Amino acid sequence: MASAAWDPRGEALNALRTIAADPQYGAEALASAQMMTNLLKDMLPDAPREANVLITAAGAGVPTALQGYLAQGMDVGTATQLAAGTLADRTALTADACAWATSSLAAALLPPVAPSVGTSGTSPLAGSDHPTMAPVYGPAGTLVAGPALGRPAGVSFLAAGLAGAGALATVLACAFSIVHFYNSDGTYASSASLFSLSSHGAAWNWIGLVVAAVLSVVAGVLLIVSRTPWVRAGAAGVVMAFGLAVILIFAAYQFTLGPVSAGNGPAGAEKLGGFGGLLLVVAGVLGFVAAARGDRARGVAPLSAR
């Protein structure tokens, strides 16, 4: 026979959130079996089954374990699964009881996600400017929906946009005139771009810059789509490194071409290239900021009974 659903009216979850939000108790109370016993006796008089499971989870150190996992940057779904497995190993609770208890405690430990007027039940999660959904529980207390999974926030989009703009400016700088050639009397003769400098190493003049631009765009996409902090930090580092390289290359053109008496001089594209490199550097800095602050709405993966 199927077991009854856990906390069908959400009373236990509300009690946990009330305890966590109370300055007198806070999250520390959730990790104390004695305090949970005293509090839940009064707060959940009609839900002794849920109260007993939560007290057992508190005594087994589930809240402390969850806080440790979350502090390490682990996503909530993985943290609850690990904590549920530990709770099942340490107690005689059923798998669905462990899943419900850890999910409820994780939801209580997260920042408040109370709906705002006109937001259709969504509100920002701390550390991100994207809306997240309040947790929803299904049969057997499994957490089936929660904060929006991996939605990138504004800083990530800005970093990716600047990376694309910097890459475009770099390619255009290769296509526009970068050197003027002068006659022996100092009059203008012709101009050339990096793409057209066939007599000075051909493709080697521009191929490195174009590759850097393309890879910067790829890294910018990773800043948006990746959920892994170290991948996003690595992408930010790649964009910044290419930006610095682009600036140095175009600065070399600026200061080594010319003067007119030598038969050539800078034509202006090197300034556009330097600006493109600067955009890439700024994109890399913003990418590091986004990765450091976890600038994505953390997700809660579906948690099935173990």
PDB file of C-alpha atoms in Angstrom:
ATOM      1  CA  MET A   1       0.000   0.000   0.000  1.00  0.00           C
ATOM      2  CA  ALA A   2       1.350   3.437  -0.940  1.00  0.00           C
ATOM      3  CA  SER A   3       2.432   5.604   1.975  1.00  0.00           C
ATOM      4  CA  ALA A   4       0.650   8.870   2.723  1.00  0.00           C
ATOM      5  CA  ALA A   5       2.121  12.006   1.223  1.00  0.00           C
ATOM      6  CA  TRP A   6       4.496  13.929   3.433  1.00  0.00           C
ATOM      7  CA  ASP A   7       3.365  17.323   4.689  1.00  0.00           C
ATOM      8  CA  PRO A   8       0.408  17.614   2.268  1.00  0.00           C
ATOM      9  CA  ARG A   9      -0.570  21.098   3.498  1.00  0.00           C
ATOM     10  CA  GLY A  10       2.979  22.437   3.743  1.00  0.00           C
ATOM     11  CA  GLU A  11       2.720  23.021   7.499  1.00  0.00           C
ATOM     12  CA  ALA A  12       6.081  21.446   8.299  1.00  0.00           C
ATOM     13  CA  LEU A  13       7.885  23.414   5.601  1.00  0.00           C
ATOM     14  CA  ASN A  14       6.318  26.641   6.832  1.00  0.00           C
ATOM     15  CA  ALA A  15       7.378  25.784  10.378  1.00  0.00           C
ATOM     16  CA  LEU A  16      10.980  25.202   9.259  1.00  0.00           C
ATOM     17  CA  ARG A  17      11.073  28.490   7.399  1.00  0.00           C
ATOM     18  CA  THR A  18       9.595  30.295  10.378  1.00  0.00           C
ATOM     19  CA  ILE A  19      12.287  28.874  12.652  1.00  0.00           C
ATOM     20  CA  ALA A  20      15.089  29.717  10.201  1.00  0.00           C
ATOM     21  CA  ALA A  21      13.826  33.288   9.751  1.00  0.00           C
ATOM     22  CA  ASP A  22      13.376  33.958  13.469  1.00  0.00           C
ATOM     23  CA  PRO A  23      16.358  35.961  14.801  1.00  0.00           C
ATOM     24  CA  GLN A  24      15.996  34.182  18.138  1.00  0.00           C
ATOM     25  CA  TYR A  25      16.553  30.772  16.555  1.00  0.00           C
ATOM     26  CA  GLY A  26      17.802  30.909  12.971  1.00  0.00           C
ATOM     27  CA  ALA A  27      19.364  28.104  10.984  1.00  0.00           C
ATOM     28  CA  GLU A  28      21.272  26.906  14.055  1.00  0.00           C
ATOM     29  CA  ALA A  29      18.015  25.745  15.627  1.00  0.00           C
ATOM     30  CA  LEU A  30      17.351  23.452  12.673  1.00  0.00           C
ATOM     31  CA  ALA A  31      20.524  21.531  13.535  1.00  0.00           C
ATOM     32  CA  SER A  32      19.567  21.018  17.203  1.00  0.00           C
ATOM     33  CA  ALA A  33      17.396  17.991  17.937  1.00  0.00           C
ATOM     34  CA  GLN A  34      16.483  19.372  21.367  1.00  0.00           C
ATOM     35  CA  MET A  35      15.391  22.759  20.037  1.00  0.00           C
ATOM     36  CA  MET A  36      13.508  21.135  17.173  1.00  0.00           C
ATOM     37  CA  THR A  37      11.703  18.897  19.664  1.00  0.00           C
ATOM     38  CA  ASN A  38      10.617  21.870  21.763  1.00  0.00           C
ATOM     39  CA  LEU A  39       9.606  24.009  18.801  1.00  0.00           C
ATOM     40  CA  LEU A  40       7.881  21.457  16.592  1.00  0.00           C
ATOM     41  CA  LYS A  41       5.859  20.100  19.517  1.00  0.00           C
ATOM     42  CA  ASP A  42       3.998  23.407  19.547  1.00  0.00           C
ATOM     43  CA  MET A  43       4.197  24.242  15.856  1.00  0.00           C
ATOM     44  CA  LEU A  44       3.140  20.862  14.450  1.00  0.00           C
ATOM     45  CA  PRO A  45       0.689  19.387  16.964  1.00  0.00           C
ATOM     46  CA  ASP A  46      -1.276  17.711  14.161  1.00  0.00           C
ATOM     47  CA  ALA A  47       1.737  16.399  12.241  1.00  0.00           C
ATOM     48  CA  PRO A  48       3.685  14.207  14.671  1.00  0.00           C
ATOM     49  CA  ARG A  49       5.037  11.995  11.875  1.00  0.00           C
ATOM     50  CA  GLU A  50       6.652  14.912  10.048  1.00  0.00           C
ATOM     51  CA  ALA A  51       7.879  16.433  13.314  1.00  0.00           C
ATOM     52  CA  ASN A  52       9.582  13.192  14.384  1.00  0.00           C
ATOM     53  CA  VAL A  53      11.322  12.770  11.039  1.00  0.00           C
ATOM     54  CA  LEU A  54      12.616  16.348  11.093  1.00  0.00           C
ATOM     55  CA  ILE A  55      13.861  15.939  14.666  1.00  0.00           C
ATOM     56  CA  THR A  56      15.673  12.766  13.646  1.00  0.00           C
ATOM     57  CA  ALA A  57      17.223  14.540  10.653  1.00  0.00           C
ATOM     58  CA  ALA A  58      18.368  17.387  12.885  1.00  0.00           C
ATOM     59  CA  GLY A  59      19.963  14.957  15.294  1.00  0.00           C
ATOM     60  CA  ALA A  60      21.730  13.210  12.397  1.00  0.00           C
ATOM     61  CA  GLY A  61      23.367  16.493  11.335  1.00  0.00           C
ATOM     62  CA  VAL A  62      21.486  16.951   8.057  1.00  0.00           C
ATOM     63  CA  PRO A  63      21.179  20.793   8.303  1.00  0.00           C
ATOM     64  CA  THR A  64      24.895  21.159   9.041  1.00  0.00           C
ATOM     65  CA  ALA A  65      25.778  18.861   6.145  1.00  0.00           C
ATOM     66  CA  LEU A  66      23.493  20.774   3.782  1.00  0.00           C
ATOM     67  CA  GLN A  67      25.003  24.112   4.788  1.00  0.00           C
ATOM     68  CA  GLY A  68      28.469  22.707   4.150  1.00  0.00           C
ATOM     69  CA  TYR A  69      27.541  21.419   0.703  1.00  0.00           C
ATOM     70  CA  LEU A  70      25.883  24.690  -0.296  1.00  0.00           C
ATOM     71  CA  ALA A  71      28.839  26.722   0.987  1.00  0.00           C
ATOM     72  CA  GLN A  72      31.079  24.704  -1.353  1.00  0.00           C
ATOM     73  CA  GLY A  73      28.955  25.843  -4.304  1.00  0.00           C
ATOM     74  CA  MET A  74      27.171  22.515  -4.775  1.00  0.00           C
ATOM     75  CA  ASP A  75      23.760  22.713  -6.429  1.00  0.00           C
ATOM     76  CA  VAL A  76      20.788  22.099  -4.139  1.00  0.00           C
ATOM     77  CA  GLY A  77      19.639  18.914  -5.879  1.00  0.00           C
ATOM     78  CA  THR A  78      23.010  17.184  -5.434  1.00  0.00           C
ATOM     79  CA  ALA A  79      23.331  18.430  -1.851  1.00  0.00           C
ATOM     80  CA  THR A  80      19.912  17.055  -0.870  1.00  0.00           C
ATOM     81  CA  GLN A  81      20.632  13.711  -2.513  1.00  0.00           C
ATOM     82  CA  LEU A  82      23.919  13.329  -0.638  1.00  0.00           C
ATOM     83  CA  ALA A  83      22.344  14.378   2.655  1.00  0.00           C
ATOM     84  CA  ALA A  84      19.395  12.017   2.112  1.00  0.00           C
ATOM     85  CA  GLY A  85      21.772   9.117   1.519  1.00  0.00           C
ATOM     86  CA  THR A  86      23.704   9.910   4.697  1.00  0.00           C
ATOM     87  CA  LEU A  87      20.480  10.183   6.689  1.00  0.00           C
ATOM     88  CA  ALA A  88      19.267   6.811   5.373  1.00  0.00           C
ATOM     89  CA  ASP A  89      22.582   5.207   6.366  1.00  0.00           C
ATOM     90  CA  ARG A  90      22.517   6.649   9.893  1.00  0.00           C
ATOM     91  CA  THR A  91      18.866   6.063  10.778  1.00  0.00           C
ATOM     92  CA  ALA A  92      16.018   3.634  10.268  1.00  0.00           C
ATOM     93  CA  LEU A  93      13.983   6.158   8.268  1.00  0.00           C
ATOM     94  CA  THR A  94      12.573   5.088   4.918  1.00  0.00           C
ATOM     95  CA  ALA A  95      14.012   6.457   1.694  1.00  0.00           C
ATOM     96  CA  ASP A  96      11.019   8.677   1.017  1.00  0.00           C
ATOM     97  CA  ALA A  97      11.156  10.071   4.562  1.00  0.00           C
ATOM     98  CA  CYS A  98      14.843  10.901   4.122  1.00  0.00           C
ATOM     99  CA  ALA A  99      14.182  12.543   0.755  1.00  0.00           C
ATOM    100  CA  TRP A 100      11.355  14.661   2.134  1.00  0.00           C
ATOM    101  CA  ALA A 101      13.240  15.718   5.276  1.00  0.00           C
ATOM    102  CA  THR A 102      16.402  16.771   3.461  1.00  0.00           C
ATOM    103  CA  SER A 103      14.449  18.591   0.733  1.00  0.00           C
ATOM    104  CA  SER A 104      12.397  20.472   3.312  1.00  0.00           C
ATOM    105  CA  LEU A 105      15.447  21.441   5.349  1.00  0.00           C
ATOM    106  CA  ALA A 106      17.265  22.577   2.187  1.00  0.00           C
ATOM    107  CA  ALA A 107      14.284  24.738   1.209  1.00  0.00           C
ATOM    108  CA  ALA A 108      14.230  26.280   4.698  1.00  0.00           C
ATOM    109  CA  LEU A 109      17.967  27.032   4.579  1.00  0.00           C
ATOM    110  CA  LEU A 110      17.730  28.821   1.220  1.00  0.00           C
ATOM    111  CA  PRO A 111      16.994  32.560   1.127  1.00  0.00           C
ATOM    112  CA  PRO A 112      13.281  33.400   1.225  1.00  0.00           C
ATOM    113  CA  VAL A 113      11.464  33.038  -2.091  1.00  0.00           C
ATOM    114  CA  ALA A 114       8.106  34.585  -1.165  1.00  0.00           C
ATOM    115  CA  PRO A 115       6.149  35.715  -4.265  1.00  0.00           C
ATOM    116  CA  SER A 116       5.934  39.411  -5.084  1.00  0.00           C
ATOM    117  CA  VAL A 117       2.817  41.086  -6.444  1.00  0.00           C
ATOM    118  CA  GLY A 118       2.613  40.695 -10.216  1.00  0.00           C
ATOM    119  CA  THR A 119       5.487  38.213 -10.462  1.00  0.00           C
ATOM    120  CA  SER A 120       3.393  35.052 -10.859  1.00  0.00           C
ATOM    121  CA  GLY A 121       4.900  33.453  -7.792  1.00  0.00           C
ATOM    122  CA  THR A 122       8.524  34.220  -8.531  1.00  0.00           C
ATOM    123  CA  SER A 123      11.161  36.274  -6.742  1.00  0.00           C
ATOM    124  CA  PRO A 124      14.925  36.763  -6.982  1.00  0.00           C
ATOM    125  CA  LEU A 125      17.281  34.332  -5.286  1.00  0.00           C
ATOM    126  CA  ALA A 126      20.059  36.045  -3.342  1.00  0.00           C
ATOM    127  CA  GLY A 127      23.169  36.522  -5.423  1.00  0.00           C
ATOM    128  CA  SER A 128      21.254  36.608  -8.728  1.00  0.00           C
ATOM    129  CA  ASP A 129      18.995  39.029 -10.513  1.00  0.00           C
ATOM    130  CA  HIS A 130      16.897  36.313 -12.083  1.00  0.00           C
ATOM    131  CA  PRO A 131      13.568  35.113 -10.647  1.00  0.00           C
ATOM    132  CA  THR A 132      13.281  31.713  -9.041  1.00  0.00           C
ATOM    133  CA  MET A 133      10.286  29.572  -8.219  1.00  0.00           C
ATOM    134  CA  ALA A 134       9.297  28.499  -4.752  1.00  0.00           C
ATOM    135  CA  PRO A 135       9.839  24.747  -4.160  1.00  0.00           C
ATOM    136  CA  VAL A 136       6.985  22.427  -5.111  1.00  0.00           C
ATOM    137  CA  TYR A 137       6.632  18.999  -3.549  1.00  0.00           C
ATOM    138  CA  GLY A 138       5.131  15.952  -5.194  1.00  0.00           C
ATOM    139  CA  PRO A 139       4.164  12.485  -3.961  1.00  0.00           C
ATOM    140  CA  ALA A 140       6.234  11.062  -1.104  1.00  0.00           C
ATOM    141  CA  GLY A 141       7.572  14.546  -0.402  1.00  0.00           C
ATOM    142  CA  THR A 142       9.951  14.603  -3.348  1.00  0.00           C
ATOM    143  CA  LEU A 143      11.075  18.015  -4.505  1.00  0.00           C
ATOM    144  CA  VAL A 144       9.939  18.168  -8.123  1.00  0.00           C
ATOM    145  CA  ALA A 145      10.360  21.864  -8.886  1.00  0.00           C
ATOM    146  CA  GLY A 146      12.349  24.703  -7.453  1.00  0.00           C
ATOM    147  CA  PRO A 147      14.563  27.622  -8.378  1.00  0.00           C
ATOM    148  CA  ALA A 148      14.989  27.987 -12.105  1.00  0.00           C
ATOM    149  CA  LEU A 149      17.734  25.680 -13.274  1.00  0.00           C
ATOM    150  CA  GLY A 150      20.880  27.470 -14.360  1.00  0.00           C
ATOM    151  CA  ARG A 151      19.354  30.663 -15.728  1.00  0.00           C
ATOM    152  CA  PRO A 152      22.128  33.180 -16.356  1.00  0.00           C
ATOM    153  CA  ALA A 153      21.767  36.582 -14.761  1.00  0.00           C
ATOM    154  CA  GLY A 154      22.497  40.015 -16.193  1.00  0.00           C
ATOM    155  CA  VAL A 155      26.250  40.128 -15.550  1.00  0.00           C
ATOM    156  CA  SER A 156      26.741  36.883 -17.501  1.00  0.00           C
ATOM    157  CA  PHE A 157      24.809  38.237 -20.461  1.00  0.00           C
ATOM    158  CA  LEU A 158      26.743  41.522 -20.336  1.00  0.00           C
ATOM    159  CA  ALA A 159      30.082  39.687 -20.275  1.00  0.00           C
ATOM    160  CA  ALA A 160      29.074  37.518 -23.238  1.00  0.00           C
ATOM    161  CA  GLY A 161      27.829  40.552 -25.159  1.00  0.00           C
ATOM    162  CA  LEU A 162      31.072  42.447 -24.622  1.00  0.00           C
ATOM    163  CA  ALA A 163      33.041  39.366 -25.673  1.00  0.00           C
ATOM    164  CA  GLY A 164      31.087  39.258 -28.930  1.00  0.00           C
ATOM    165  CA  ALA A 165      31.541  42.997 -29.508  1.00  0.00           C
ATOM    166  CA  GLY A 166      35.276  42.761 -28.809  1.00  0.00           C
ATOM    167  CA  ALA A 167      35.623  39.819 -31.183  1.00  0.00           C
ATOM    168  CA  LEU A 168      33.771  41.709 -33.931  1.00  0.00           C
ATOM    169  CA  ALA A 169      35.942  44.805 -33.448  1.00  0.00           C
ATOM    170  CA  THR A 170      39.059  42.640 -33.665  1.00  0.00           C
ATOM    171  CA  VAL A 171      38.016  41.066 -36.971  1.00  0.00           C
ATOM    172  CA  LEU A 172      36.991  44.436 -38.423  1.00  0.00           C
ATOM    173  CA  ALA A 173      40.367  45.857 -37.416  1.00  0.00           C
ATOM    174  CA  CYS A 174      41.972  43.133 -39.516  1.00  0.00           C
ATOM    175  CA  ALA A 175      39.776  44.091 -42.483  1.00  0.00           C
ATOM    176  CA  PHE A 176      40.175  47.880 -42.300  1.00  0.00           C
ATOM    177  CA  SER A 177      43.271  49.783 -43.413  1.00  0.00           C
ATOM    178  CA  ILE A 178      46.020  49.488 -40.854  1.00  0.00           C
ATOM    179  CA  VAL A 179      48.986  50.920 -42.802  1.00  0.00           C
ATOM    180  CA  HIS A 180      49.433  53.785 -45.269  1.00  0.00           C
ATOM    181  CA  PHE A 181      52.254  53.616 -47.821  1.00  0.00           C
ATOM    182  CA  TYR A 182      53.889  56.850 -48.991  1.00  0.00           C
ATOM    183  CA  ASN A 183      55.937  57.842 -51.982  1.00  0.00           C
ATOM    184  CA  SER A 184      59.505  59.034 -51.575  1.00  0.00           C
ATOM    185  CA  ASP A 185      58.314  62.633 -51.584  1.00  0.00           C
ATOM    186  CA  GLY A 186      55.958  61.940 -48.666  1.00  0.00           C
ATOM    187  CA  THR A 187      52.755  61.863 -50.692  1.00  0.00           C
ATOM    188  CA  TYR A 188      50.148  59.152 -50.077  1.00  0.00           C
ATOM    189  CA  ALA A 189      50.460  56.066 -52.297  1.00  0.00           C
ATOM    190  CA  SER A 190      48.155  53.319 -50.992  1.00  0.00           C
ATOM    191  CA  SER A 191      46.754  51.550 -47.940  1.00  0.00           C
ATOM    192  CA  ALA A 192      46.534  47.945 -46.808  1.00  0.00           C
ATOM    193  CA  SER A 193      44.727  45.897 -44.187  1.00  0.00           C
ATOM    194  CA  LEU A 194      46.076  42.886 -42.341  1.00  0.00           C
ATOM    195  CA  PHE A 195      44.003  40.713 -44.669  1.00  0.00           C
ATOM    196  CA  SER A 196      45.700  42.229 -47.718  1.00  0.00           C
ATOM    197  CA  LEU A 197      49.321  42.380 -46.552  1.00  0.00           C
ATOM    198  CA  SER A 198      50.342  39.546 -48.839  1.00  0.00           C
ATOM    199  CA  SER A 199      53.973  40.628 -49.015  1.00  0.00           C
ATOM    200  CA  HIS A 200      54.523  40.641 -45.247  1.00  0.00           C
ATOM    201  CA  GLY A 201      53.828  37.071 -44.132  1.00  0.00           C
ATOM    202  CA  ALA A 202      50.321  36.732 -45.640  1.00  0.00           C
ATOM    203  CA  ALA A 203      47.921  34.948 -43.256  1.00  0.00           C
ATOM    204  CA  TRP A 204      50.310  35.132 -40.306  1.00  0.00           C
ATOM    205  CA  ASN A 205      49.437  38.806 -39.985  1.00  0.00           C
ATOM    206  CA  TRP A 206      45.821  38.097 -39.055  1.00  0.00           C
ATOM    207  CA  ILE A 207      45.209  34.403 -38.387  1.00  0.00           C
ATOM    208  CA  GLY A 208      46.101  34.603 -34.693  1.00  0.00           C
ATOM    209  CA  LEU A 209      43.802  37.571 -34.160  1.00  0.00           C
ATOM    210  CA  VAL A 210      40.866  35.888 -35.920  1.00  0.00           C
ATOM    211  CA  VAL A 211      41.348  32.672 -33.949  1.00  0.00           C
ATOM    212  CA  ALA A 212      41.419  34.698 -30.726  1.00  0.00           C
ATOM    213  CA  ALA A 213      38.194  36.434 -31.750  1.00  0.00           C
ATOM    214  CA  VAL A 214      36.425  33.145 -32.525  1.00  0.00           C
ATOM    215  CA  LEU A 215      37.556  31.487 -29.292  1.00  0.00           C
ATOM    216  CA  SER A 216      36.478  34.563 -27.332  1.00  0.00           C
ATOM    217  CA  VAL A 217      32.962  34.183 -28.734  1.00  0.00           C
ATOM    218  CA  VAL A 218      32.936  30.494 -27.748  1.00  0.00           C
ATOM    219  CA  ALA A 219      34.095  31.396 -24.235  1.00  0.00           C
ATOM    220  CA  GLY A 220      31.400  34.074 -24.045  1.00  0.00           C
ATOM    221  CA  VAL A 221      28.754  31.472 -24.859  1.00  0.00           C
ATOM    222  CA  LEU A 222      30.117  29.262 -22.067  1.00  0.00           C
ATOM    223  CA  LEU A 223      29.627  32.127 -19.626  1.00  0.00           C
ATOM    224  CA  ILE A 224      25.899  31.902 -20.358  1.00  0.00           C
ATOM    225  CA  VAL A 225      25.220  28.201 -20.813  1.00  0.00           C
ATOM    226  CA  SER A 226      27.587  26.519 -18.345  1.00  0.00           C
ATOM    227  CA  ARG A 227      26.396  25.691 -14.807  1.00  0.00           C
ATOM    228  CA  THR A 228      29.898  24.739 -13.603  1.00  0.00           C
ATOM    229  CA  PRO A 229      31.718  27.572 -11.754  1.00  0.00           C
ATOM    230  CA  TRP A 230      35.232  26.513 -12.758  1.00  0.00           C
ATOM    231  CA  VAL A 231      34.239  26.252 -16.430  1.00  0.00           C
ATOM    232  CA  ARG A 232      32.806  29.763 -16.344  1.00  0.00           C
ATOM    233  CA  ALA A 233      35.860  31.103 -14.519  1.00  0.00           C
ATOM    234  CA  GLY A 234      38.100  29.423 -17.103  1.00  0.00           C
ATOM    235  CA  ALA A 235      36.075  30.957 -19.943  1.00  0.00           C
ATOM    236  CA  ALA A 236      36.429  34.383 -18.339  1.00  0.00           C
ATOM    237  CA  GLY A 237      40.189  33.868 -18.090  1.00  0.00           C
ATOM    238  CA  VAL A 238      40.392  32.907 -21.763  1.00  0.00           C
ATOM    239  CA  VAL A 239      38.499  36.029 -22.841  1.00  0.00           C
ATOM    240  CA  MET A 240      40.679  38.276 -20.684  1.00  0.00           C
ATOM    241  CA  ALA A 241      43.913  36.678 -21.901  1.00  0.00           C
ATOM    242  CA  PHE A 242      42.920  37.071 -25.550  1.00  0.00           C
ATOM    243  CA  GLY A 243      41.921  40.667 -24.869  1.00  0.00           C
ATOM    244  CA  LEU A 244      45.348  41.488 -23.469  1.00  0.00           C
ATOM    245  CA  ALA A 245      47.023  39.750 -26.416  1.00  0.00           C
ATOM    246  CA  VAL A 246      44.915  41.678 -28.943  1.00  0.00           C
ATOM    247  CA  ILE A 247      45.759  44.988 -27.239  1.00  0.00           C
ATOM    248  CA  LEU A 248      49.495  44.217 -27.308  1.00  0.00           C
ATOM    249  CA  ILE A 249      49.444  43.156 -30.968  1.00  0.00           C
ATOM    250  CA  PHE A 250      47.642  46.256 -32.190  1.00  0.00           C
ATOM    251  CA  ALA A 251      49.731  48.478 -29.920  1.00  0.00           C
ATOM    252  CA  ALA A 252      52.807  47.026 -31.641  1.00  0.00           C
ATOM    253  CA  TYR A 253      51.388  48.024 -35.019  1.00  0.00           C
ATOM    254  CA  GLN A 254      50.616  51.510 -33.693  1.00  0.00           C
ATOM    255  CA  PHE A 255      54.136  52.169 -32.441  1.00  0.00           C
ATOM    256  CA  THR A 256      56.231  50.312 -35.057  1.00  0.00           C
ATOM    257  CA  LEU A 257      54.642  51.632 -38.273  1.00  0.00           C
ATOM    258  CA  GLY A 258      56.009  54.863 -39.638  1.00  0.00           C
ATOM    259  CA  PRO A 259      57.021  57.620 -39.667  1.00  0.00           C
ATOM    260  CA  VAL A 260      56.027  58.919 -43.075  1.00  0.00           C
ATOM    261  CA  SER A 261      59.696  59.455 -43.928  1.00  0.00           C
ATOM    262  CA  ALA A 262      60.179  55.692 -43.642  1.00  0.00           C
ATOM    263  CA  GLY A 263      57.589  55.089 -46.343  1.00  0.00           C
ATOM    264  CA  ASN A 264      54.688  53.887 -44.193  1.00  0.00           C
ATOM    265  CA  GLY A 265      52.570  54.832 -41.207  1.00  0.00           C
ATOM    266  CA  PRO A 266      49.547  53.721 -39.154  1.00  0.00           C
ATOM    267  CA  ALA A 267      46.183  54.046 -40.919  1.00  0.00           C
ATOM    268  CA  GLY A 268      43.828  53.806 -37.928  1.00  0.00           C
ATOM    269  CA  ALA A 269      42.602  50.204 -37.772  1.00  0.00           C
ATOM    270  CA  GLU A 270      45.044  49.515 -34.943  1.00  0.00           C
ATOM    271  CA  LYS A 271      42.985  51.840 -32.730  1.00  0.00           C
ATOM    272  CA  LEU A 272      39.834  49.827 -33.442  1.00  0.00           C
ATOM    273  CA  GLY A 273      41.747  46.643 -32.693  1.00  0.00           C
ATOM    274  CA  GLY A 274      42.975  48.026 -29.380  1.00  0.00           C
ATOM    275  CA  PHE A 275      39.413  48.987 -28.475  1.00  0.00           C
ATOM    276  CA  GLY A 276      38.256  45.463 -29.330  1.00  0.00           C
ATOM    277  CA  GLY A 277      40.923  44.034 -27.049  1.00  0.00           C
ATOM    278  CA  LEU A 278      39.802  46.370 -24.266  1.00  0.00           C
ATOM    279  CA  LEU A 279      36.223  45.114 -24.648  1.00  0.00           C
ATOM    280  CA  LEU A 280      37.476  41.544 -24.308  1.00  0.00           C
ATOM    281  CA  VAL A 281      39.392  42.401 -21.137  1.00  0.00           C
ATOM    282  CA  VAL A 282      36.290  44.009 -19.603  1.00  0.00           C
ATOM    283  CA  ALA A 283      34.239  40.966 -20.632  1.00  0.00           C
ATOM    284  CA  GLY A 284      36.730  38.704 -18.874  1.00  0.00           C
ATOM    285  CA  VAL A 285      36.582  40.782 -15.684  1.00  0.00           C
ATOM    286  CA  LEU A 286      32.774  40.658 -15.684  1.00  0.00           C
ATOM    287  CA  GLY A 287      32.929  36.923 -16.348  1.00  0.00           C
ATOM    288  CA  PHE A 288      35.073  36.444 -13.243  1.00  0.00           C
ATOM    289  CA  VAL A 289      32.616  38.548 -11.238  1.00  0.00           C
ATOM    290  CA  ALA A 290      29.694  36.457 -12.471  1.00  0.00           C
ATOM    291  CA  ALA A 291      31.475  33.186 -11.692  1.00  0.00           C
ATOM    292  CA  ALA A 292      32.580  34.373  -8.241  1.00  0.00           C
ATOM    293  CA  ARG A 293      29.141  35.519  -7.156  1.00  0.00           C
ATOM    294  CA  GLY A 294      27.377  32.499  -8.633  1.00  0.00           C
ATOM    295  CA  ASP A 295      25.544  34.742 -11.062  1.00  0.00           C
ATOM    296  CA  ARG A 296      23.090  32.044 -12.064  1.00  0.00           C
ATOM    297  CA  ALA A 297      19.893  31.088 -10.321  1.00  0.00           C
ATOM    298  CA  ARG A 298      20.777  27.894  -8.533  1.00  0.00           C
ATOM    299  CA  GLY A 299      18.559  25.000  -9.486  1.00  0.00           C
ATOM    300  CA  VAL A 300      16.889  22.211  -7.539  1.00  0.00           C
ATOM    301  CA  ALA A 301      16.967  19.005  -9.511  1.00  0.00           C
ATOM    302  CA  PRO A 302      14.128  16.477  -9.175  1.00  0.00           C
ATOM    303  CA  LEU A 303      14.820  14.290  -6.172  1.00  0.00           C
ATOM    304  CA  SER A 304      13.395  10.793  -6.379  1.00  0.00           C
ATOM    305  CA  ALA A 305      13.284   8.256  -3.557  1.00  0.00           C
ATOM    306  CA  ARG A 306      16.587   6.466  -3.101  1.00  0.00           C
TER     307      ARG A 306
END
